Each structure stands twice: as C-alpha cells, then as structure tokens.
Short mmCIF file of N, CA, C and O and ligand atoms in Angstrom, two decimals:
data_model
loop_
_atom_site.label_atom_id
_atom_site.label_comp_id
_atom_site.label_asym_id
_atom_site.label_seq_id
_atom_site.Cartn_x
_atom_site.Cartn_y
_atom_site.Cartn_z
N MET O 1 -1.13 3.80 -18.01
CA MET O 1 -1.27 2.70 -17.04
C MET O 1 -1.94 3.20 -15.76
O MET O 1 -2.98 2.72 -15.36
N SER O 2 -1.35 4.25 -15.15
CA SER O 2 -1.91 4.73 -13.90
C SER O 2 -3.25 5.43 -14.14
O SER O 2 -4.11 5.45 -13.28
N GLU O 3 -3.42 6.01 -15.34
CA GLU O 3 -4.70 6.63 -15.69
C GLU O 3 -5.81 5.58 -15.64
O GLU O 3 -6.90 5.84 -15.13
N LEU O 4 -5.50 4.39 -16.17
CA LEU O 4 -6.46 3.29 -16.15
C LEU O 4 -6.79 2.89 -14.73
O LEU O 4 -7.96 2.71 -14.37
N HIS O 5 -5.75 2.73 -13.91
CA HIS O 5 -5.97 2.35 -12.52
C HIS O 5 -6.84 3.36 -11.81
O HIS O 5 -7.73 3.02 -11.04
N LEU O 6 -6.56 4.63 -12.07
CA LEU O 6 -7.31 5.69 -11.41
C LEU O 6 -8.78 5.64 -11.83
O LEU O 6 -9.68 5.74 -11.01
N LYS O 7 -9.00 5.42 -13.13
CA LYS O 7 -10.38 5.37 -13.63
C LYS O 7 -11.11 4.18 -13.01
O LYS O 7 -12.25 4.31 -12.56
N ASP O 8 -10.44 3.02 -12.96
CA ASP O 8 -11.03 1.84 -12.33
C ASP O 8 -11.39 2.11 -10.87
O ASP O 8 -12.46 1.75 -10.39
N ALA O 9 -10.44 2.75 -10.18
CA ALA O 9 -10.64 3.02 -8.76
C ALA O 9 -11.82 3.95 -8.56
O ALA O 9 -12.67 3.75 -7.68
N LEU O 10 -11.91 4.97 -9.41
CA LEU O 10 -13.02 5.93 -9.29
C LEU O 10 -14.35 5.25 -9.60
O LEU O 10 -15.35 5.50 -8.93
N ASP O 11 -14.34 4.35 -10.60
CA ASP O 11 -15.55 3.59 -10.92
C ASP O 11 -15.99 2.73 -9.75
O ASP O 11 -17.17 2.63 -9.44
N THR O 12 -14.99 2.07 -9.10
CA THR O 12 -15.30 1.24 -7.95
C THR O 12 -15.94 2.07 -6.84
O THR O 12 -16.94 1.66 -6.24
N LEU O 13 -15.36 3.23 -6.59
CA LEU O 13 -15.92 4.10 -5.55
C LEU O 13 -17.35 4.50 -5.88
O LEU O 13 -18.24 4.44 -5.04
N LYS O 14 -17.55 4.91 -7.13
CA LYS O 14 -18.89 5.33 -7.56
C LYS O 14 -19.88 4.21 -7.34
O LYS O 14 -20.99 4.42 -6.85
N SER O 15 -19.47 2.98 -7.71
CA SER O 15 -20.40 1.85 -7.62
C SER O 15 -20.72 1.49 -6.18
O SER O 15 -21.73 0.86 -5.90
N THR O 16 -19.84 1.87 -5.22
CA THR O 16 -20.14 1.60 -3.82
C THR O 16 -20.82 2.80 -3.17
O THR O 16 -21.03 2.83 -1.97
N GLY O 17 -21.14 3.81 -3.98
CA GLY O 17 -21.89 4.97 -3.48
C GLY O 17 -21.03 5.97 -2.72
O GLY O 17 -21.54 6.81 -1.98
N VAL O 18 -19.70 5.88 -2.88
CA VAL O 18 -18.82 6.82 -2.20
C VAL O 18 -18.69 8.08 -3.06
O VAL O 18 -18.44 8.01 -4.25
N ARG O 19 -18.87 9.24 -2.42
CA ARG O 19 -18.77 10.49 -3.14
C ARG O 19 -17.29 10.79 -3.43
O ARG O 19 -16.43 10.60 -2.57
N ILE O 20 -17.00 11.21 -4.65
CA ILE O 20 -15.62 11.48 -5.01
C ILE O 20 -15.33 12.97 -4.86
O ILE O 20 -15.72 13.77 -5.69
N THR O 21 -14.68 13.29 -3.76
CA THR O 21 -14.31 14.68 -3.51
C THR O 21 -12.94 14.93 -4.12
O THR O 21 -12.20 13.98 -4.41
N PRO O 22 -12.58 16.21 -4.34
CA PRO O 22 -11.25 16.50 -4.88
C PRO O 22 -10.12 15.90 -4.02
O PRO O 22 -9.11 15.43 -4.55
N GLN O 23 -10.32 15.88 -2.69
CA GLN O 23 -9.31 15.30 -1.81
C GLN O 23 -9.16 13.80 -2.06
O GLN O 23 -8.05 13.28 -2.13
N ARG O 24 -10.30 13.12 -2.15
CA ARG O 24 -10.24 11.66 -2.39
C ARG O 24 -9.55 11.38 -3.72
O ARG O 24 -8.76 10.45 -3.83
N HIS O 25 -9.89 12.18 -4.71
CA HIS O 25 -9.28 12.04 -6.03
C HIS O 25 -7.76 12.19 -5.91
O HIS O 25 -6.99 11.37 -6.42
N ALA O 26 -7.33 13.21 -5.19
CA ALA O 26 -5.90 13.50 -5.07
C ALA O 26 -5.18 12.39 -4.28
O ALA O 26 -4.06 12.00 -4.62
N ILE O 27 -5.82 11.89 -3.22
CA ILE O 27 -5.19 10.84 -2.40
C ILE O 27 -5.03 9.56 -3.23
O ILE O 27 -3.97 8.93 -3.21
N LEU O 28 -6.08 9.22 -3.97
CA LEU O 28 -6.00 8.03 -4.83
C LEU O 28 -4.89 8.17 -5.85
O LEU O 28 -4.11 7.24 -6.08
N GLU O 29 -4.85 9.35 -6.48
CA GLU O 29 -3.85 9.60 -7.50
C GLU O 29 -2.44 9.45 -6.91
O GLU O 29 -1.55 8.85 -7.50
N TYR O 30 -2.27 9.99 -5.70
CA TYR O 30 -0.97 9.89 -5.03
C TYR O 30 -0.59 8.43 -4.78
O TYR O 30 0.53 8.01 -5.05
N LEU O 31 -1.57 7.65 -4.28
CA LEU O 31 -1.32 6.24 -3.98
C LEU O 31 -0.91 5.48 -5.24
O LEU O 31 -0.01 4.63 -5.21
N ILE O 32 -1.60 5.77 -6.33
CA ILE O 32 -1.34 5.03 -7.57
C ILE O 32 0.00 5.45 -8.18
O ILE O 32 0.77 4.61 -8.64
N ASP O 33 0.28 6.74 -8.17
CA ASP O 33 1.51 7.22 -8.80
C ASP O 33 2.75 6.93 -7.97
O ASP O 33 3.80 6.63 -8.51
N SER O 34 2.64 7.03 -6.66
CA SER O 34 3.84 6.93 -5.84
C SER O 34 4.33 5.49 -5.74
O SER O 34 5.53 5.23 -5.85
N MET O 35 3.40 4.54 -5.53
CA MET O 35 3.77 3.13 -5.40
C MET O 35 4.85 2.93 -4.34
O MET O 35 5.66 2.01 -4.42
N ASN O 36 4.93 3.81 -3.35
CA ASN O 36 5.98 3.67 -2.35
C ASN O 36 5.41 3.34 -0.97
O ASN O 36 6.07 3.55 0.03
N HIS O 37 4.17 2.84 -0.93
CA HIS O 37 3.56 2.43 0.33
C HIS O 37 3.64 3.52 1.39
O HIS O 37 4.28 3.35 2.42
N PRO O 38 3.02 4.66 1.11
CA PRO O 38 3.15 5.80 2.02
C PRO O 38 2.37 5.60 3.33
O PRO O 38 1.43 4.82 3.40
N THR O 39 2.78 6.35 4.36
CA THR O 39 1.98 6.46 5.57
C THR O 39 0.96 7.57 5.33
O THR O 39 1.09 8.35 4.38
N ALA O 40 -0.05 7.67 6.21
CA ALA O 40 -1.04 8.76 6.08
C ALA O 40 -0.32 10.09 6.16
O ALA O 40 -0.69 11.06 5.47
N ASP O 41 0.72 10.15 6.97
CA ASP O 41 1.50 11.37 7.13
C ASP O 41 2.21 11.78 5.84
O ASP O 41 2.26 12.96 5.49
N ASP O 42 2.78 10.79 5.13
CA ASP O 42 3.44 11.06 3.84
C ASP O 42 2.44 11.70 2.88
O ASP O 42 2.76 12.66 2.17
N ILE O 43 1.23 11.11 2.83
CA ILE O 43 0.21 11.59 1.91
C ILE O 43 -0.19 13.01 2.29
O ILE O 43 -0.27 13.91 1.45
N TYR O 44 -0.39 13.20 3.59
CA TYR O 44 -0.77 14.51 4.09
C TYR O 44 0.27 15.56 3.69
O TYR O 44 -0.05 16.61 3.16
N LYS O 45 1.54 15.24 3.92
CA LYS O 45 2.61 16.21 3.64
C LYS O 45 2.70 16.57 2.17
O LYS O 45 2.98 17.70 1.81
N SER O 46 2.45 15.58 1.30
CA SER O 46 2.59 15.88 -0.12
C SER O 46 1.37 16.62 -0.66
O SER O 46 1.44 17.22 -1.72
N LEU O 47 0.24 16.57 0.05
CA LEU O 47 -0.98 17.20 -0.47
C LEU O 47 -1.42 18.44 0.29
O LEU O 47 -2.33 19.14 -0.12
N GLU O 48 -0.76 18.74 1.41
CA GLU O 48 -1.25 19.85 2.25
C GLU O 48 -1.17 21.19 1.52
O GLU O 48 -1.98 22.08 1.76
N GLY O 49 -0.21 21.33 0.60
CA GLY O 49 -0.11 22.57 -0.16
C GLY O 49 -1.33 22.78 -1.05
O GLY O 49 -1.78 23.90 -1.25
N LYS O 50 -1.86 21.68 -1.55
CA LYS O 50 -3.00 21.72 -2.45
C LYS O 50 -4.32 21.88 -1.68
O LYS O 50 -5.27 22.46 -2.17
N PHE O 51 -4.37 21.29 -0.48
CA PHE O 51 -5.59 21.31 0.34
C PHE O 51 -5.26 21.83 1.74
O PHE O 51 -5.09 21.04 2.67
N PRO O 52 -5.17 23.17 1.89
CA PRO O 52 -4.75 23.73 3.18
C PRO O 52 -5.67 23.35 4.34
O PRO O 52 -5.22 23.36 5.49
N ASN O 53 -6.92 23.01 4.06
CA ASN O 53 -7.84 22.69 5.16
C ASN O 53 -7.82 21.22 5.54
O ASN O 53 -8.52 20.80 6.45
N MET O 54 -7.03 20.44 4.83
CA MET O 54 -7.00 19.01 5.08
C MET O 54 -6.13 18.70 6.30
O MET O 54 -5.10 19.33 6.50
N SER O 55 -6.57 17.73 7.11
CA SER O 55 -5.77 17.31 8.26
C SER O 55 -5.33 15.85 8.06
O SER O 55 -5.85 15.16 7.18
N VAL O 56 -4.39 15.39 8.90
CA VAL O 56 -3.98 13.98 8.82
C VAL O 56 -5.20 13.08 9.09
O VAL O 56 -5.35 12.03 8.48
N ALA O 57 -6.08 13.54 9.99
CA ALA O 57 -7.27 12.75 10.31
C ALA O 57 -8.16 12.58 9.07
O ALA O 57 -8.73 11.51 8.85
N THR O 58 -8.27 13.64 8.26
CA THR O 58 -9.05 13.54 7.03
C THR O 58 -8.44 12.50 6.10
O THR O 58 -9.15 11.70 5.48
N VAL O 59 -7.11 12.53 6.00
CA VAL O 59 -6.42 11.55 5.14
C VAL O 59 -6.74 10.14 5.63
O VAL O 59 -7.10 9.27 4.85
N TYR O 60 -6.64 9.94 6.95
CA TYR O 60 -6.95 8.63 7.54
C TYR O 60 -8.37 8.20 7.22
O TYR O 60 -8.60 7.05 6.83
N ASN O 61 -9.31 9.11 7.41
CA ASN O 61 -10.71 8.78 7.14
C ASN O 61 -10.92 8.37 5.70
O ASN O 61 -11.62 7.40 5.41
N ASN O 62 -10.29 9.09 4.78
CA ASN O 62 -10.42 8.75 3.37
C ASN O 62 -9.76 7.40 3.07
O ASN O 62 -10.30 6.60 2.30
N LEU O 63 -8.62 7.15 3.70
CA LEU O 63 -7.95 5.86 3.49
C LEU O 63 -8.83 4.72 4.00
O LEU O 63 -8.87 3.64 3.40
N ARG O 64 -9.55 4.98 5.09
CA ARG O 64 -10.44 3.95 5.63
C ARG O 64 -11.58 3.66 4.63
O ARG O 64 -11.95 2.51 4.42
N VAL O 65 -12.09 4.74 4.03
CA VAL O 65 -13.14 4.58 3.01
C VAL O 65 -12.62 3.73 1.84
O VAL O 65 -13.28 2.80 1.38
N PHE O 66 -11.38 4.01 1.41
CA PHE O 66 -10.78 3.26 0.30
C PHE O 66 -10.57 1.80 0.70
O PHE O 66 -10.75 0.89 -0.10
N ARG O 67 -10.16 1.60 1.97
CA ARG O 67 -9.92 0.24 2.43
C ARG O 67 -11.22 -0.56 2.42
O ARG O 67 -11.26 -1.71 1.99
N GLU O 68 -12.29 0.09 2.89
CA GLU O 68 -13.58 -0.60 2.92
C GLU O 68 -14.09 -0.90 1.52
O GLU O 68 -14.81 -1.87 1.31
N ALA O 69 -13.71 -0.07 0.55
CA ALA O 69 -14.12 -0.31 -0.84
C ALA O 69 -13.19 -1.33 -1.52
O ALA O 69 -13.39 -1.67 -2.68
N GLY O 70 -12.17 -1.79 -0.78
CA GLY O 70 -11.26 -2.80 -1.32
C GLY O 70 -10.19 -2.25 -2.25
O GLY O 70 -9.56 -3.00 -2.99
N LEU O 71 -10.00 -0.93 -2.23
CA LEU O 71 -9.03 -0.32 -3.13
C LEU O 71 -7.63 -0.25 -2.53
O LEU O 71 -6.64 -0.13 -3.25
N VAL O 72 -7.59 -0.27 -1.21
CA VAL O 72 -6.34 -0.01 -0.52
C VAL O 72 -6.15 -1.05 0.57
O VAL O 72 -7.11 -1.46 1.21
N LYS O 73 -4.91 -1.48 0.73
CA LYS O 73 -4.58 -2.38 1.84
C LYS O 73 -3.82 -1.59 2.88
O LYS O 73 -2.96 -0.79 2.54
N GLU O 74 -4.15 -1.86 4.14
CA GLU O 74 -3.40 -1.23 5.21
C GLU O 74 -2.39 -2.23 5.74
O GLU O 74 -2.74 -3.35 6.10
N LEU O 75 -1.12 -1.86 5.73
CA LEU O 75 -0.06 -2.73 6.23
C LEU O 75 0.32 -2.23 7.61
O LEU O 75 0.77 -1.10 7.76
N THR O 76 0.09 -3.06 8.63
CA THR O 76 0.38 -2.61 9.99
C THR O 76 1.69 -3.21 10.46
O THR O 76 2.03 -4.34 10.13
N TYR O 77 2.43 -2.41 11.22
CA TYR O 77 3.73 -2.83 11.74
C TYR O 77 3.82 -2.50 13.22
O TYR O 77 4.53 -1.57 13.61
N GLY O 78 3.06 -3.21 14.04
CA GLY O 78 3.10 -2.98 15.49
C GLY O 78 2.82 -1.52 15.82
O GLY O 78 1.81 -0.97 15.39
N ASP O 79 3.75 -0.89 16.52
CA ASP O 79 3.55 0.49 16.95
C ASP O 79 3.89 1.50 15.86
O ASP O 79 3.53 2.67 15.96
N ALA O 80 4.59 1.06 14.82
CA ALA O 80 4.96 1.99 13.76
C ALA O 80 3.72 2.36 12.94
O ALA O 80 2.72 1.65 12.93
N ALA O 81 3.79 3.50 12.23
CA ALA O 81 2.67 3.98 11.44
C ALA O 81 2.32 2.98 10.34
O ALA O 81 3.21 2.38 9.74
N SER O 82 1.02 2.80 10.09
CA SER O 82 0.57 1.94 9.00
C SER O 82 1.02 2.50 7.66
O SER O 82 1.07 3.71 7.48
N ARG O 83 1.31 1.59 6.73
CA ARG O 83 1.59 2.00 5.35
C ARG O 83 0.37 1.63 4.53
O ARG O 83 -0.33 0.67 4.84
N PHE O 84 0.15 2.38 3.45
CA PHE O 84 -1.02 2.09 2.61
C PHE O 84 -0.58 1.72 1.21
O PHE O 84 0.32 2.33 0.64
N ASP O 85 -1.25 0.72 0.67
CA ASP O 85 -0.85 0.12 -0.59
C ASP O 85 -2.06 0.08 -1.51
O ASP O 85 -3.10 -0.45 -1.12
N PHE O 86 -1.96 0.67 -2.68
CA PHE O 86 -3.04 0.58 -3.64
C PHE O 86 -3.10 -0.85 -4.15
O PHE O 86 -2.08 -1.43 -4.53
N VAL O 87 -4.30 -1.44 -4.13
CA VAL O 87 -4.43 -2.85 -4.47
C VAL O 87 -4.52 -3.02 -5.98
O VAL O 87 -5.50 -2.62 -6.60
N THR O 88 -3.48 -3.58 -6.58
CA THR O 88 -3.55 -3.87 -8.01
C THR O 88 -3.78 -5.36 -8.18
O THR O 88 -4.77 -5.78 -8.72
N ASN O 89 -2.88 -6.14 -7.66
CA ASN O 89 -3.04 -7.59 -7.67
C ASN O 89 -2.24 -8.14 -6.50
O ASN O 89 -1.58 -7.38 -5.80
N ASP O 90 -2.32 -9.43 -6.27
CA ASP O 90 -1.60 -9.99 -5.14
C ASP O 90 -0.11 -9.84 -5.33
O ASP O 90 0.42 -10.21 -6.36
N HIS O 91 0.52 -9.26 -4.36
CA HIS O 91 1.97 -9.18 -4.42
C HIS O 91 2.54 -9.23 -3.01
O HIS O 91 1.82 -9.12 -2.04
N TYR O 92 3.83 -9.40 -2.96
CA TYR O 92 4.50 -9.55 -1.67
C TYR O 92 5.49 -8.42 -1.49
O TYR O 92 5.78 -7.68 -2.43
N HIS O 93 6.00 -8.29 -0.29
CA HIS O 93 6.83 -7.15 0.02
C HIS O 93 8.23 -7.52 0.45
O HIS O 93 8.43 -8.40 1.27
N MET O 94 9.18 -6.82 -0.14
CA MET O 94 10.58 -6.88 0.26
C MET O 94 10.82 -5.59 1.02
O MET O 94 10.55 -4.51 0.50
N ILE O 95 11.28 -5.70 2.25
CA ILE O 95 11.39 -4.51 3.10
C ILE O 95 12.84 -4.26 3.48
O ILE O 95 13.54 -5.17 3.95
N CYS O 96 13.31 -3.04 3.27
CA CYS O 96 14.68 -2.69 3.64
C CYS O 96 14.73 -2.36 5.12
O CYS O 96 14.02 -1.48 5.59
N GLN O 97 15.59 -3.07 5.87
CA GLN O 97 15.68 -2.86 7.30
C GLN O 97 16.51 -1.62 7.62
O GLN O 97 16.60 -1.19 8.77
N CYS O 98 17.11 -1.06 6.56
CA CYS O 98 17.98 0.09 6.77
C CYS O 98 17.18 1.38 6.60
O CYS O 98 17.20 2.25 7.46
N CYS O 99 16.42 1.53 5.50
CA CYS O 99 15.71 2.78 5.24
C CYS O 99 14.19 2.60 5.25
O CYS O 99 13.45 3.57 5.13
N GLY O 100 13.69 1.36 5.39
CA GLY O 100 12.26 1.15 5.49
C GLY O 100 11.52 1.09 4.16
O GLY O 100 10.30 0.98 4.12
N LYS O 101 12.26 1.17 3.06
CA LYS O 101 11.66 1.11 1.74
C LYS O 101 10.95 -0.24 1.54
O LYS O 101 11.45 -1.28 1.98
N ILE O 102 9.77 -0.20 0.89
CA ILE O 102 9.04 -1.44 0.61
C ILE O 102 8.92 -1.60 -0.89
O ILE O 102 8.44 -0.71 -1.58
N VAL O 103 9.38 -2.72 -1.42
CA VAL O 103 9.32 -2.96 -2.85
C VAL O 103 8.42 -4.18 -3.11
O VAL O 103 8.51 -5.18 -2.41
N ASP O 104 7.54 -4.05 -4.10
CA ASP O 104 6.63 -5.15 -4.44
C ASP O 104 7.33 -6.20 -5.28
O ASP O 104 8.17 -5.86 -6.12
N PHE O 105 6.97 -7.44 -5.07
CA PHE O 105 7.38 -8.46 -6.03
C PHE O 105 6.27 -9.51 -6.13
O PHE O 105 5.42 -9.62 -5.25
N HIS O 106 6.29 -10.23 -7.24
CA HIS O 106 5.25 -11.24 -7.50
C HIS O 106 5.86 -12.62 -7.38
O HIS O 106 7.00 -12.83 -7.77
N TYR O 107 5.09 -13.53 -6.82
CA TYR O 107 5.56 -14.90 -6.70
C TYR O 107 4.33 -15.79 -6.72
O TYR O 107 3.81 -16.16 -5.67
N PRO O 108 3.83 -16.07 -7.91
CA PRO O 108 2.52 -16.71 -8.06
C PRO O 108 2.38 -18.04 -7.33
O PRO O 108 1.31 -18.38 -6.88
N GLY O 109 3.48 -18.80 -7.18
CA GLY O 109 3.42 -20.11 -6.54
C GLY O 109 2.88 -20.06 -5.12
O GLY O 109 2.43 -21.07 -4.59
N LEU O 110 2.93 -18.87 -4.52
CA LEU O 110 2.51 -18.78 -3.13
C LEU O 110 1.00 -18.90 -2.92
O LEU O 110 0.54 -19.04 -1.80
N ASP O 111 0.23 -18.86 -4.01
CA ASP O 111 -1.21 -19.11 -3.88
C ASP O 111 -1.45 -20.47 -3.24
O ASP O 111 -2.41 -20.68 -2.51
N GLU O 112 -0.55 -21.38 -3.54
CA GLU O 112 -0.70 -22.75 -3.03
C GLU O 112 -0.57 -22.81 -1.52
O GLU O 112 -1.08 -23.74 -0.89
N VAL O 113 0.12 -21.84 -0.94
CA VAL O 113 0.28 -21.82 0.52
C VAL O 113 -1.08 -21.81 1.20
O VAL O 113 -1.28 -22.49 2.21
N GLU O 114 -2.03 -21.07 0.62
CA GLU O 114 -3.35 -20.98 1.25
C GLU O 114 -4.04 -22.34 1.25
O GLU O 114 -4.64 -22.74 2.25
N HIS O 115 -3.98 -23.03 0.13
CA HIS O 115 -4.61 -24.34 0.04
C HIS O 115 -3.96 -25.30 1.02
O HIS O 115 -4.62 -26.05 1.72
N PHE O 116 -2.62 -25.26 1.04
CA PHE O 116 -1.88 -26.16 1.91
C PHE O 116 -2.20 -25.87 3.38
O PHE O 116 -2.51 -26.78 4.16
N ALA O 117 -2.16 -24.58 3.75
CA ALA O 117 -2.41 -24.18 5.14
C ALA O 117 -3.81 -24.61 5.56
O ALA O 117 -4.02 -25.13 6.66
N SER O 118 -4.77 -24.40 4.67
CA SER O 118 -6.15 -24.76 4.95
C SER O 118 -6.27 -26.28 5.13
O SER O 118 -6.95 -26.77 6.04
N HIS O 119 -5.58 -27.00 4.28
CA HIS O 119 -5.62 -28.46 4.30
C HIS O 119 -5.06 -29.02 5.61
O HIS O 119 -5.65 -29.90 6.22
N VAL O 120 -3.92 -28.50 6.04
CA VAL O 120 -3.28 -29.07 7.23
C VAL O 120 -3.88 -28.56 8.54
O VAL O 120 -3.73 -29.20 9.57
N THR O 121 -4.57 -27.41 8.53
CA THR O 121 -5.09 -26.87 9.79
C THR O 121 -6.61 -26.93 9.89
O THR O 121 -7.17 -26.77 10.96
N GLY O 122 -7.29 -27.11 8.74
CA GLY O 122 -8.75 -27.09 8.75
C GLY O 122 -9.32 -25.69 8.81
O GLY O 122 -10.53 -25.50 8.91
N PHE O 123 -8.46 -24.66 8.77
CA PHE O 123 -8.95 -23.27 8.79
C PHE O 123 -9.52 -22.90 7.43
O PHE O 123 -9.10 -23.43 6.40
N LYS O 124 -10.46 -21.94 7.45
CA LYS O 124 -10.87 -21.27 6.23
C LYS O 124 -9.92 -20.08 6.09
O LYS O 124 -9.82 -19.25 7.01
N VAL O 125 -9.21 -20.00 4.98
CA VAL O 125 -8.18 -18.97 4.82
C VAL O 125 -8.79 -17.69 4.27
O VAL O 125 -9.55 -17.71 3.30
N ASN O 126 -8.50 -16.56 4.89
CA ASN O 126 -8.95 -15.27 4.37
C ASN O 126 -7.86 -14.53 3.63
O ASN O 126 -8.12 -13.86 2.64
N LEU O 127 -6.65 -14.61 4.11
CA LEU O 127 -5.55 -13.89 3.46
C LEU O 127 -4.24 -14.45 3.94
O LEU O 127 -4.19 -15.17 4.95
N HIS O 128 -3.19 -14.15 3.23
CA HIS O 128 -1.87 -14.41 3.77
C HIS O 128 -0.98 -13.23 3.45
O HIS O 128 -1.27 -12.42 2.58
N ARG O 129 0.09 -13.14 4.16
CA ARG O 129 0.96 -11.99 4.08
C ARG O 129 2.39 -12.47 4.11
O ARG O 129 2.74 -13.28 4.96
N LEU O 130 3.18 -12.07 3.15
CA LEU O 130 4.58 -12.48 3.13
C LEU O 130 5.46 -11.25 3.04
O LEU O 130 5.27 -10.39 2.20
N GLU O 131 6.41 -11.18 3.94
CA GLU O 131 7.36 -10.08 3.90
C GLU O 131 8.77 -10.63 4.00
O GLU O 131 9.05 -11.50 4.81
N VAL O 132 9.62 -10.14 3.13
CA VAL O 132 11.02 -10.57 3.13
C VAL O 132 11.83 -9.34 3.53
O VAL O 132 11.58 -8.24 3.03
N TYR O 133 12.75 -9.52 4.44
CA TYR O 133 13.53 -8.39 4.94
C TYR O 133 14.98 -8.46 4.47
O TYR O 133 15.54 -9.54 4.32
N GLY O 134 15.55 -7.30 4.21
CA GLY O 134 16.94 -7.27 3.77
C GLY O 134 17.44 -5.85 3.67
O GLY O 134 16.90 -4.94 4.32
N THR O 135 18.45 -5.65 2.84
CA THR O 135 19.03 -4.32 2.63
C THR O 135 18.90 -3.97 1.15
O THR O 135 19.31 -4.76 0.31
N CYS O 136 18.32 -2.82 0.85
CA CYS O 136 18.06 -2.45 -0.55
C CYS O 136 19.35 -2.05 -1.26
O CYS O 136 20.35 -1.75 -0.61
N PRO O 137 19.35 -2.04 -2.60
CA PRO O 137 20.57 -1.70 -3.35
C PRO O 137 21.15 -0.34 -2.95
O PRO O 137 22.36 -0.20 -2.84
N ASP O 138 20.29 0.67 -2.72
CA ASP O 138 20.78 1.99 -2.34
C ASP O 138 21.55 1.93 -1.02
O ASP O 138 22.63 2.51 -0.88
N CYS O 139 20.95 1.23 -0.05
CA CYS O 139 21.60 1.14 1.27
C CYS O 139 22.86 0.30 1.19
O CYS O 139 23.84 0.58 1.87
N ASN O 140 22.85 -0.73 0.35
CA ASN O 140 24.05 -1.55 0.14
C ASN O 140 25.19 -0.70 -0.36
O ASN O 140 26.33 -0.81 0.09
N LYS O 141 24.85 0.20 -1.32
CA LYS O 141 25.85 1.08 -1.91
C LYS O 141 26.45 1.98 -0.83
O LYS O 141 27.66 2.12 -0.73
N THR O 142 25.57 2.58 -0.02
CA THR O 142 26.04 3.47 1.05
C THR O 142 26.95 2.74 2.00
O THR O 142 27.99 3.24 2.41
N GLU O 143 26.55 1.49 2.33
CA GLU O 143 27.38 0.72 3.26
C GLU O 143 28.75 0.45 2.67
O GLU O 143 29.77 0.55 3.36
N GLU O 144 28.78 0.12 1.37
CA GLU O 144 30.06 -0.16 0.72
C GLU O 144 30.94 1.08 0.72
O GLU O 144 32.14 0.99 0.96
N GLN O 145 30.31 2.25 0.46
CA GLN O 145 31.08 3.49 0.46
C GLN O 145 31.71 3.74 1.83
O GLN O 145 32.84 4.16 1.94
N HIS O 146 30.93 3.44 2.89
CA HIS O 146 31.45 3.66 4.23
C HIS O 146 32.60 2.71 4.53
O HIS O 146 33.53 3.05 5.24
N ALA O 147 32.48 1.51 3.98
CA ALA O 147 33.49 0.49 4.26
C ALA O 147 34.82 0.84 3.60
O ALA O 147 35.88 0.45 4.07
N ASN O 148 34.74 1.59 2.47
CA ASN O 148 35.98 1.90 1.74
C ASN O 148 36.75 3.07 2.34
O ASN O 148 36.23 4.07 2.68
ZN1 ZN N 201 17.31 0.84 2.03
ZN1 ZN N 202 2.81 -3.39 -2.12
#
C-alpha cells in the first residue's frame, strides 16, 4: 500500500520536474509510513542519523516543494508548529487536546458543505477544513487510571 503511494508521489514529483534527492525520498517515505502528521522537527529528528548534513531548514524547504507539487498539506495551528500530512484523499481530523495526536477520519457527506457554503454566500470555494477536538482512547485510559 505505502509502496504504491511512494511510487505515485515520486512519479508526481518527476512530472513536475522536481529532482528526487535521497533526502526527499526519505522525507516522503517518512510522511507516508508514519501517518502521524509530523512537524518538520519530528521529521528532522527521525532522519538526522541518516543524513548528518541535513538541517530543519532543509526539511522545511523540501516540505514546501512537496506542498507546491500537491503531495503534502500543511496544517497550521496559530503559533504552534505546522504539521504535515501526506495527501491521499480528502479526510478530516480528530485532534486530542491532551497529547496533540491527530487521527484521520472520512466523512464523505461533507463535500456538500462546499456547495451549500458557495450557494448561500456566493463565494467560490477553494477548500474547507474540519477539525474535531476531544480526548483520545490512550489519554482516556490514563485519566481513568488516575481517577482510580
Ligand atoms: Zn491523547
Ligand atoms: Zn490527516
């Protein structure tokens, strides 16, 4: 599954004329395999052993290249570090307010929100973003343990 995604992603990069360096390959692979919406810092930390000359700035630059090629979405949270998400298909995010974990979920009916929003406001819609906040099962467990 992830092999396919990686191959698709590399094909997309090639078709946009982006050179595929070993670092870019490794960052893409990390994004696809981890599925945990990492920050640039997370990616840097997990790959610095493999690429001693790589800096966080290099990771950022590569992520920007991926974003421009449409492979990666940048999720911004005010002053907090951006998270990066490999784009597979439209999905929404459930975010744990306790540990910051982001879990993907699908809810196809929400496509209609764009049509509706456009209809009632007259805007041309480019994107929408839905985030649901709560406490993840792991954090729930910890809380229960503390309560006992
Ligand atoms: Zn949590
Ligand atoms: Zn996601």
